[in-house]
XYZ file of C-alpha atoms in Angstrom:
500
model
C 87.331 69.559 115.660
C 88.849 66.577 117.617
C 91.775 67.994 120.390
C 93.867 65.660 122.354
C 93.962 66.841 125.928
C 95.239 66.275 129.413
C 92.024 66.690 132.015
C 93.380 68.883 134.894
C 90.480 69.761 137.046
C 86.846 68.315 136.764
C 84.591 70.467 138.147
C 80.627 69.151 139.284
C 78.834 71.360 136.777
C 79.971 68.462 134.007
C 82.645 71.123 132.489
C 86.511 70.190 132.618
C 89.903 72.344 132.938
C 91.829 71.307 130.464
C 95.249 71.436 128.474
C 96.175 71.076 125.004
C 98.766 68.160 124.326
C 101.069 69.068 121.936
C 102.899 65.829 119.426
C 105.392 69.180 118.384
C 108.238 70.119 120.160
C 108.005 72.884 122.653
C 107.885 76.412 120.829
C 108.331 78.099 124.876
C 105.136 78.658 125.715
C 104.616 74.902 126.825
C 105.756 72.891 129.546
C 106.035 69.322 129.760
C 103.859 66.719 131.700
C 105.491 65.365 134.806
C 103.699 62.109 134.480
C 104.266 61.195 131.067
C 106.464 63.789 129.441
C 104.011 65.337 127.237
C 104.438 68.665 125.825
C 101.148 71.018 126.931
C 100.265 74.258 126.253
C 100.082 76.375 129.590
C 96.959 77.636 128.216
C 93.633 76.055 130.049
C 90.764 75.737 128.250
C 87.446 74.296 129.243
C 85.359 71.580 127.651
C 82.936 68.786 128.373
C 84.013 66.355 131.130
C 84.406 63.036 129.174
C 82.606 60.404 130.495
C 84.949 58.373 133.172
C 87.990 60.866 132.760
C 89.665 61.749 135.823
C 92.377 64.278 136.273
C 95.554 63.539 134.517
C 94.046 61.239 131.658
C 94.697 62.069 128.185
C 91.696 62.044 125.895
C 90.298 62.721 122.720
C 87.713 65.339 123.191
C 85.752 67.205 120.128
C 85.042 71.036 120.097
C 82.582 72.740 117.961
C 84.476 75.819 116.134
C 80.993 77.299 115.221
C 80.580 78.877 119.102
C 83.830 80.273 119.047
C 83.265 81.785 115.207
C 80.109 83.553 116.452
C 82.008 84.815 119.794
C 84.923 85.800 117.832
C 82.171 87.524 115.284
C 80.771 89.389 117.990
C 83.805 90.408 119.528
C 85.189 92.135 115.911
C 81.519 93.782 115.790
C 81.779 95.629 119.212
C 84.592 97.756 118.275
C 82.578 98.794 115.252
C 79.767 100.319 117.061
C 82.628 101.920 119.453
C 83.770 103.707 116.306
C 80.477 105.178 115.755
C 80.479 106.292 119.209
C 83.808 108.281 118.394
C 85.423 106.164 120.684
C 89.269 105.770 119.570
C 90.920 102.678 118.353
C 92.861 101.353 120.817
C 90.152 102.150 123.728
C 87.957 100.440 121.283
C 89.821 97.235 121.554
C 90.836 97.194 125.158
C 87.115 98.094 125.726
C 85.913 94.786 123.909
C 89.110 92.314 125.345
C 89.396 92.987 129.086
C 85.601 92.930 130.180
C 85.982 88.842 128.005
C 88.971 88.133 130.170
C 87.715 89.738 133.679
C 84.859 87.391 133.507
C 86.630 84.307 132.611
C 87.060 82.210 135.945
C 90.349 80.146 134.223
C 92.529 83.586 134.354
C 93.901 85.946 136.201
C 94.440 88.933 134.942
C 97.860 89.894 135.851
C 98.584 87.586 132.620
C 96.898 89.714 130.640
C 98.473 92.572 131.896
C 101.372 90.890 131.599
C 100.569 90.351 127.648
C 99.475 93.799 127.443
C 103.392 94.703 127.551
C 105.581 91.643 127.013
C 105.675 92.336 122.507
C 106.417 96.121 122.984
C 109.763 95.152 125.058
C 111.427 93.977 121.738
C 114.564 95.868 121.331
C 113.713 96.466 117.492
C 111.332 98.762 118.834
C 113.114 101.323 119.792
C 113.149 102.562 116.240
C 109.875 103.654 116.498
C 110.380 106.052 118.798
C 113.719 107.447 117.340
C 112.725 107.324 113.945
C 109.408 109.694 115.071
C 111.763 112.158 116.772
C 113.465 112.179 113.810
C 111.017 113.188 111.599
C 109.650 115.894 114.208
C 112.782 117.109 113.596
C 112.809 117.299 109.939
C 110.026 119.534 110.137
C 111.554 122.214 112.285
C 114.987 121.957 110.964
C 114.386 123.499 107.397
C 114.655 119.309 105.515
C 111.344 119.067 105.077
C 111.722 123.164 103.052
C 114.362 122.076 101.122
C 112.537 118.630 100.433
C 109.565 120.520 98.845
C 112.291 122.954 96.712
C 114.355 119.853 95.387
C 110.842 118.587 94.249
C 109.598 121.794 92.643
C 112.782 121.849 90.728
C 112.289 118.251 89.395
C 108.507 118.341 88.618
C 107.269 121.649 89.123
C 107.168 122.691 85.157
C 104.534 119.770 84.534
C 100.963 120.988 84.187
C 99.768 120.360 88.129
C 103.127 120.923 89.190
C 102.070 121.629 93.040
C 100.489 118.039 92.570
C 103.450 116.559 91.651
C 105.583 117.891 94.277
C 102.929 116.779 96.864
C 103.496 113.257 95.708
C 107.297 113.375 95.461
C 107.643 115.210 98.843
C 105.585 111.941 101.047
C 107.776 109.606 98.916
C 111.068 111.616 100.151
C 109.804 111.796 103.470
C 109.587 107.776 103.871
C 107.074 107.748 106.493
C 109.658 108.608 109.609
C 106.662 110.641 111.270
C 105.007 107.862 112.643
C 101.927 107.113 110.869
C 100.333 108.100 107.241
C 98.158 110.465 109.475
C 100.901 112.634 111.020
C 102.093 112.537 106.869
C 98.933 113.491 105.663
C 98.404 116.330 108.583
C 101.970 117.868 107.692
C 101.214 118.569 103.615
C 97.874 119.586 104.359
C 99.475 122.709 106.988
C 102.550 122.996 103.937
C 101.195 122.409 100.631
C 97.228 122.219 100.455
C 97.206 126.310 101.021
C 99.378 127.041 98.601
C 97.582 124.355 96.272
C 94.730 126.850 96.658
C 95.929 129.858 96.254
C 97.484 128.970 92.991
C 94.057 127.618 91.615
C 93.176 124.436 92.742
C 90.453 122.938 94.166
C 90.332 122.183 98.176
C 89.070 118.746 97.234
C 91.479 117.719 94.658
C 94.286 119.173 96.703
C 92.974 117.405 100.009
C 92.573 114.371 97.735
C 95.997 114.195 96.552
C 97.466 114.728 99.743
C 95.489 111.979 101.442
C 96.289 109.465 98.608
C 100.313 110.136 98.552
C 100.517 110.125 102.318
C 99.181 106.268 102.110
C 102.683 105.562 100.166
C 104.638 107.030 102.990
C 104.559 104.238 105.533
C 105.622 101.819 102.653
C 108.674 103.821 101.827
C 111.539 102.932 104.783
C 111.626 103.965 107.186
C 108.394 103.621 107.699
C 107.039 102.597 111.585
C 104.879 100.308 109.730
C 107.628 98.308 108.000
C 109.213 98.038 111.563
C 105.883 96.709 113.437
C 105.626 94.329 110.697
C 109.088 93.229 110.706
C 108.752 92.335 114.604
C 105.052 90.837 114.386
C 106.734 88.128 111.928
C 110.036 87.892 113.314
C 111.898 88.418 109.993
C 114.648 90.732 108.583
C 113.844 94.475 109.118
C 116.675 95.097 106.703
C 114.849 93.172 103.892
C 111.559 94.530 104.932
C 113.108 98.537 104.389
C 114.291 97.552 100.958
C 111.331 95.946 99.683
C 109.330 98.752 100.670
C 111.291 100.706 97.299
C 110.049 100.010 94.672
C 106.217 99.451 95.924
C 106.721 102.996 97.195
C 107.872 104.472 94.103
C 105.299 102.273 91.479
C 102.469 104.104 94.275
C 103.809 107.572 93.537
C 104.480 107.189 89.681
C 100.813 105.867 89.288
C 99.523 108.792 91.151
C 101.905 111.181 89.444
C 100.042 109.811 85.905
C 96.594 110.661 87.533
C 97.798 114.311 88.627
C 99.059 114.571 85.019
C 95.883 113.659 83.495
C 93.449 115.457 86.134
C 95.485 118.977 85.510
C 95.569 118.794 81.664
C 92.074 118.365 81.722
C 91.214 120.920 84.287
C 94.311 123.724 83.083
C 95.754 123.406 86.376
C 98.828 125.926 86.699
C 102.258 124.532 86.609
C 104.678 126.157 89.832
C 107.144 127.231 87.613
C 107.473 127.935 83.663
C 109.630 125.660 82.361
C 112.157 122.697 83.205
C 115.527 124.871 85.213
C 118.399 124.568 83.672
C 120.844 121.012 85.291
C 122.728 123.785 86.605
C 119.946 125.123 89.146
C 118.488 121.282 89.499
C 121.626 119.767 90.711
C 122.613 123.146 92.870
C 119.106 122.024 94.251
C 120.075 118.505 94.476
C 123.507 119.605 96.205
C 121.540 121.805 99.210
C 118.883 119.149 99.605
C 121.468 116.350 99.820
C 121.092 116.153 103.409
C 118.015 115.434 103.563
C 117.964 113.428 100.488
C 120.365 111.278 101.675
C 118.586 110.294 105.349
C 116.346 107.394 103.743
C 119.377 105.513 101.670
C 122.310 106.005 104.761
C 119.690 104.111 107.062
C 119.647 101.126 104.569
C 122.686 101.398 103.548
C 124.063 101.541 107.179
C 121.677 98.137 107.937
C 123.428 96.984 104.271
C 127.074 97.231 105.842
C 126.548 96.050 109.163
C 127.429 99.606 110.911
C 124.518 99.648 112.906
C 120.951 98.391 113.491
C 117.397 99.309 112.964
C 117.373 100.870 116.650
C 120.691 102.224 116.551
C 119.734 103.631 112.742
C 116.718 105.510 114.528
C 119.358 106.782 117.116
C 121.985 108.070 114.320
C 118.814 109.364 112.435
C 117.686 111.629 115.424
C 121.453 112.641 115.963
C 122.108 113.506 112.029
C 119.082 115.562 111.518
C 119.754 117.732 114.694
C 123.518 117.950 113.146
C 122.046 118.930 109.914
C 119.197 121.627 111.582
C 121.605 123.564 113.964
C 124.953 123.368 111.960
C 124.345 123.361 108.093
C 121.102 124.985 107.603
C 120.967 126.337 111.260
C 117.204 127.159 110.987
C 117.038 124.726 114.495
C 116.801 126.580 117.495
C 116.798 124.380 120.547
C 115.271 127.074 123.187
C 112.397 127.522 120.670
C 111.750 124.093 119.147
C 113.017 121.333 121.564
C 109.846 120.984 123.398
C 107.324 121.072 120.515
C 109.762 118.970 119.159
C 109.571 115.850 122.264
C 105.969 116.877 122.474
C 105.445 115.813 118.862
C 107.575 112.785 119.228
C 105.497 111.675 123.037
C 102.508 112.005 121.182
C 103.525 109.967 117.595
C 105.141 107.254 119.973
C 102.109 107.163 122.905
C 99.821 106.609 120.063
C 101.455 103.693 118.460
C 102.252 101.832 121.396
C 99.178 102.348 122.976
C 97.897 100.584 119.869
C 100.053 97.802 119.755
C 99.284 97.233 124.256
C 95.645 96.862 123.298
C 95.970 94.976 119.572
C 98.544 92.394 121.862
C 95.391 91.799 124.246
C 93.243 91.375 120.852
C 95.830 89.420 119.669
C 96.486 87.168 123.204
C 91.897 86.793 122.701
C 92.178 84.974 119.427
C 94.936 82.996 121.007
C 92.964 81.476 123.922
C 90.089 80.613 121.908
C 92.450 79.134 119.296
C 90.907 81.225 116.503
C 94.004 81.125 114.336
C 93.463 77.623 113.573
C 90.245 77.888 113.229
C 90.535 80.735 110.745
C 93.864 78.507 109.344
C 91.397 75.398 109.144
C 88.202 77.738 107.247
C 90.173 79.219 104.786
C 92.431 76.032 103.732
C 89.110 74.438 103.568
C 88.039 76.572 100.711
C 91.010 77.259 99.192
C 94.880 75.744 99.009
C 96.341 77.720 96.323
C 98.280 80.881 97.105
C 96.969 83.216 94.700
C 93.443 83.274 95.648
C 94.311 83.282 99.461
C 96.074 86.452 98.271
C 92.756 88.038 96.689
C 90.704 86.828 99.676
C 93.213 88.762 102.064
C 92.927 91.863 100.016
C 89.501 91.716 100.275
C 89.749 91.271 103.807
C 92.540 93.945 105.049
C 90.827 96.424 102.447
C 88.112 96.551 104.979
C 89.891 96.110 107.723
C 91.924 99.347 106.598
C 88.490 101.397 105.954
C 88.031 101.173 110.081
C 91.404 100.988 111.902
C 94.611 102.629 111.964
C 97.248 100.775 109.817
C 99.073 100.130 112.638
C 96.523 98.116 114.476
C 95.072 96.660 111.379
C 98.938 95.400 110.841
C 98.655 93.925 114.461
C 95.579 92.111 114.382
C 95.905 90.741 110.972
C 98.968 89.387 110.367
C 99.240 86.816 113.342
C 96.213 85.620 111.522
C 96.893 85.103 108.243
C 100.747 84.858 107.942
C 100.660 81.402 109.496
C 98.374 80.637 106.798
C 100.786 82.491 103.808
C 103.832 80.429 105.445
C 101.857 77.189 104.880
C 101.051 77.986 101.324
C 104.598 78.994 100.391
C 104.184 82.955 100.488
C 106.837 84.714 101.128
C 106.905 86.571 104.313
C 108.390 89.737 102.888
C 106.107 89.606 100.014
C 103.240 88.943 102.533
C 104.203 91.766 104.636
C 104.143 94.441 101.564
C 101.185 93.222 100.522
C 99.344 94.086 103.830
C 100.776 97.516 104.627
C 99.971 98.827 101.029
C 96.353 97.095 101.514
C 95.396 98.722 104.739
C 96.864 101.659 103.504
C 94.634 102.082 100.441
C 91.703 100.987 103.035
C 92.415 104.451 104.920
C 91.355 106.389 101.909
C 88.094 104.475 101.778
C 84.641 105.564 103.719
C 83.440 104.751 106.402
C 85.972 105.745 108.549
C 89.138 105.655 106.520
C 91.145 107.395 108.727
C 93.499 109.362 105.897
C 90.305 110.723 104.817
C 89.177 112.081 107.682
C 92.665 113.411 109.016
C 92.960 115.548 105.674
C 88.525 116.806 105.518
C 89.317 117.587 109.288
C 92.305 119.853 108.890
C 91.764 121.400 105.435
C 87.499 121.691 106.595
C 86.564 119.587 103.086
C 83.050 118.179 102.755
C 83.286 114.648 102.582
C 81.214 114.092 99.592
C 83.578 116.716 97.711
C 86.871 114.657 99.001
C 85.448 111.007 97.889
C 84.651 112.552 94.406
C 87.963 113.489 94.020
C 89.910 110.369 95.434
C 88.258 107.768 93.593
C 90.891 108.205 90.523
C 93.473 107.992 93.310
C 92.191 104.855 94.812
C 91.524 103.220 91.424
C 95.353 103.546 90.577
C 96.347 102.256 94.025
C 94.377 99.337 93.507
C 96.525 98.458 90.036
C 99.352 98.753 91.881
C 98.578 96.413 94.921
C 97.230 93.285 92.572
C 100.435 94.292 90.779
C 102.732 93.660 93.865
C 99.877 90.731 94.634
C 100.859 88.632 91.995
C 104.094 89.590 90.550
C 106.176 88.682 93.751
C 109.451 89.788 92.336
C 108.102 93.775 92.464
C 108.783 93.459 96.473
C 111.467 90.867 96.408
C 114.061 91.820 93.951
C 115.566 94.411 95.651
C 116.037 92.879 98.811
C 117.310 90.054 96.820
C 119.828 92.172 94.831
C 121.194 93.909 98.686
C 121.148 90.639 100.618
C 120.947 87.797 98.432
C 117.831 85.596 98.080
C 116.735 83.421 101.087
């Protein structure tokens, strides 16, 4: 790979400092050559001293892209065989980023400190924060009871009817916890005890509840929609309503699977028969409230009353209004500190992730692995529907071993330059990935859904995969569906805010 640099240092062991000479405009992380005006990256590298060069030429000088592959291969390895140790995800990375950096002479690291923080002080955000208080909230306030009624009035007379409602209650919940763990840990302490006692198996019902917690973060407000939406610099707005009707095709294909798993195995219904409109829509009237919390966010984006952060803020604000003063089941003396606990612990997790996936990130940066990867992959293939398979292939896996929030980080400054190039659309890209690595967290070896819901509800393993496979089989459908029918994630985004 031939690179047009701008020798800065020679040093005697033959190797030279370098920078990379830009013929693009500056994008603000270049500055321009005093001497001749050329725009250079501020990032050094090193290479071989060309023969005669002396500091301040500008040569041609060719780099092999097979050392950095193999570094880059052992660098995604280590983390690996920190997950065996137990170690968690984020340690993991740091673990495997700052020992590369501490050694390399060319950089100090105060920069990478400075990475560490500089993406997490995006005002965007703050949602994340808000939008997990929020949903802490929801919990102790009584919406997350009348949630589970509203749904046991609308599908608790089909056969499996506790099934049902598990599904329905992760897609009314829209993710707002944090992550599809802290989801999948909530129904498993609500629902998979009652599942039990009325009859069902502790696999299938820890089976269903890690399968409809992975269509949680894809539902707005998810956290995931938001990291996503910052990573690639587009519209959150667009990004919440093309989470819809992904969401929803998730929980109706999992609803069909309930269906047919119960009629085969006479699972009990929750309640006899269909209640009458009267007692659904007296339901619908005391679980408005909490209804209502997903569709005023995006609606409030829609109209221009307030933004994602601000949305997080009024969410926190309307659910305490909603707890103390119409179903006054909040009590602050009792529940505000498990309440901030819950919401220091769903925030510290996810930005502790993003700090150490922004190092990862800042690693594949310096040795220019994005255009290598770019380069690879264009090489093979220049047509946007099998890029699309191979990056199923490729966040499926990446989903079996990290959190969705870190898989999100690391991936997508990877391949969305690549999507942009072949004329993907960066919403479409964006769904794509989240329901991908979600689907991945249901998977062995270390799908993290899967162990969150065996861990709480004590489920063998073996007994949990034999039950999920249906699950994942129907998630699958529905991701090459939003894969290559574009218009599944676009057209409601489209219909809100016009197309692009």
């Amino acid at each position: 790979m031939e690179k047009i640099v701008r020798v800065h240092r020679l040093h005697p062991d033959g190797r030279a400092e370098v920078f990379l000479v830009r013929e693009s405009a500056c994008s603000g992380d270049c500055h321009k050559c005093s001497g001749c005006g050329a725009v250079q990256q501020t990032m050094l590298l090193t290479a071989r001293n060309p023969i005669g060069a002396r500091p301040g030429d500008v040569v041609v000088v060719t780099s092999e892209s097979g050392p950095v592959l193999k570094a880059a291969a052992v660098l995604y390895m280590m983390p690996l065989v920190l997950f065996f140790l137990g170690v968690p995800c984020s340690f993991a990375m740091l673990m495997c980023t700052i020992p590369y950096f501490h050694f390399d002479p060319f950089i100090k690291m105060a920069v990478v400190a400075q990475k560490m923080i500089a993406n997490c002080e995006s005002t965007s955000l703050m949602a994340i924060p808000f939008f997990i208080t929020a949903g802490s909230i929801m919990g102790y306030s009584g919406i997350t009871e009348k949630l589970m009624a509203f749904g046991n009035a609308c599908v608790g007379h089909l056969v499996g009817g506790l099934g049902h409602v598990n599904v329905l209650v992760s897609v009314l919940m829209g993710g707002v916890s944090g992550s599809a763990n802290a989801d999948a840990a909530m129904e498993c302490k609500l629902l998979v005890p009652e599942m039990e006692k009325r009859g069902y198996s502790k696999a299938f019902s820890a089976a269903i509840t890690a399968a409809s917690s992975a269509a949680t973060p894809v539902i707005p407000p998810g956290v995931n929609l938001i990291v996503y939406a910052v990573i690639a610099q587009c519209s959150l707005a667009r990004v919440f309503a093309a989470g819809y009707l992904p969401g929803i095709l998730m929980a109706i294909s999992m609803m069909i699977v309930v269906a047919i798993i119960a009629k085969k195995r006479d699972y009990p219904r929750s309640r006899e028969k269909f209640p009458p409109w009267k007692e659904v829509g007296k339901q619908a009237i005391t679980s408005f409230w909490g209804l209502f919390f997903p569709f005023g966010i995006i609606l409030g984006m829609r109209f221009g009353l307030f933004t994602a952060s601000e949305g997080g803020a009024f969410a926190v604000v309307y659910c305490l209004i909603v707890g103390k003063f119409i179903y006054k089941k909040l009590n602050f003396k009792r529940d505000l500190i498990p309440i901030l606990m819950d919401s220091v612990s769903g925030t510290s997790s996810v930005v502790l992730i993003m700090v150490a996936a922004n190092v990862f990130g800042y690693y594949m940066t310096w040795i220019n692995l994005p255009k290598i990867v770019a380069t690879a992959v264009l090489g093979v293939t220049q047509n946007k529907w099998v890029f699309l398979m191979i990056c199923n292939v490729i966040l499926l896996i990446m989903g079996m071993f990290l959190e969705g929030g870190a898989a999100l980080m690391i991936a997508t400054p990877l391949l969305l330059p690549i999507a942009k190039t072949l004329g993907v659309d960066v919403i479409h890209f964006g769904l794509v990935c989240i329901v991908n690595i979600m689907v991945g967290g249901l998977t062995p070896p270390f799908g993290s859904m899967m162990f969150t819901t065996c861990g709480i509800t004590k489920c063998p393993i073996s007994d949990f995969l034999k039950e999920t496979w249906p699950f994942i089989l129907c998630l699958l459908v529905v991701l090459l569906l939003c894969t290559f029918f574009p218009a599944i994630v676009t057209i409601v985004p489209n219909l809100i805010y016009g197309g692009i």
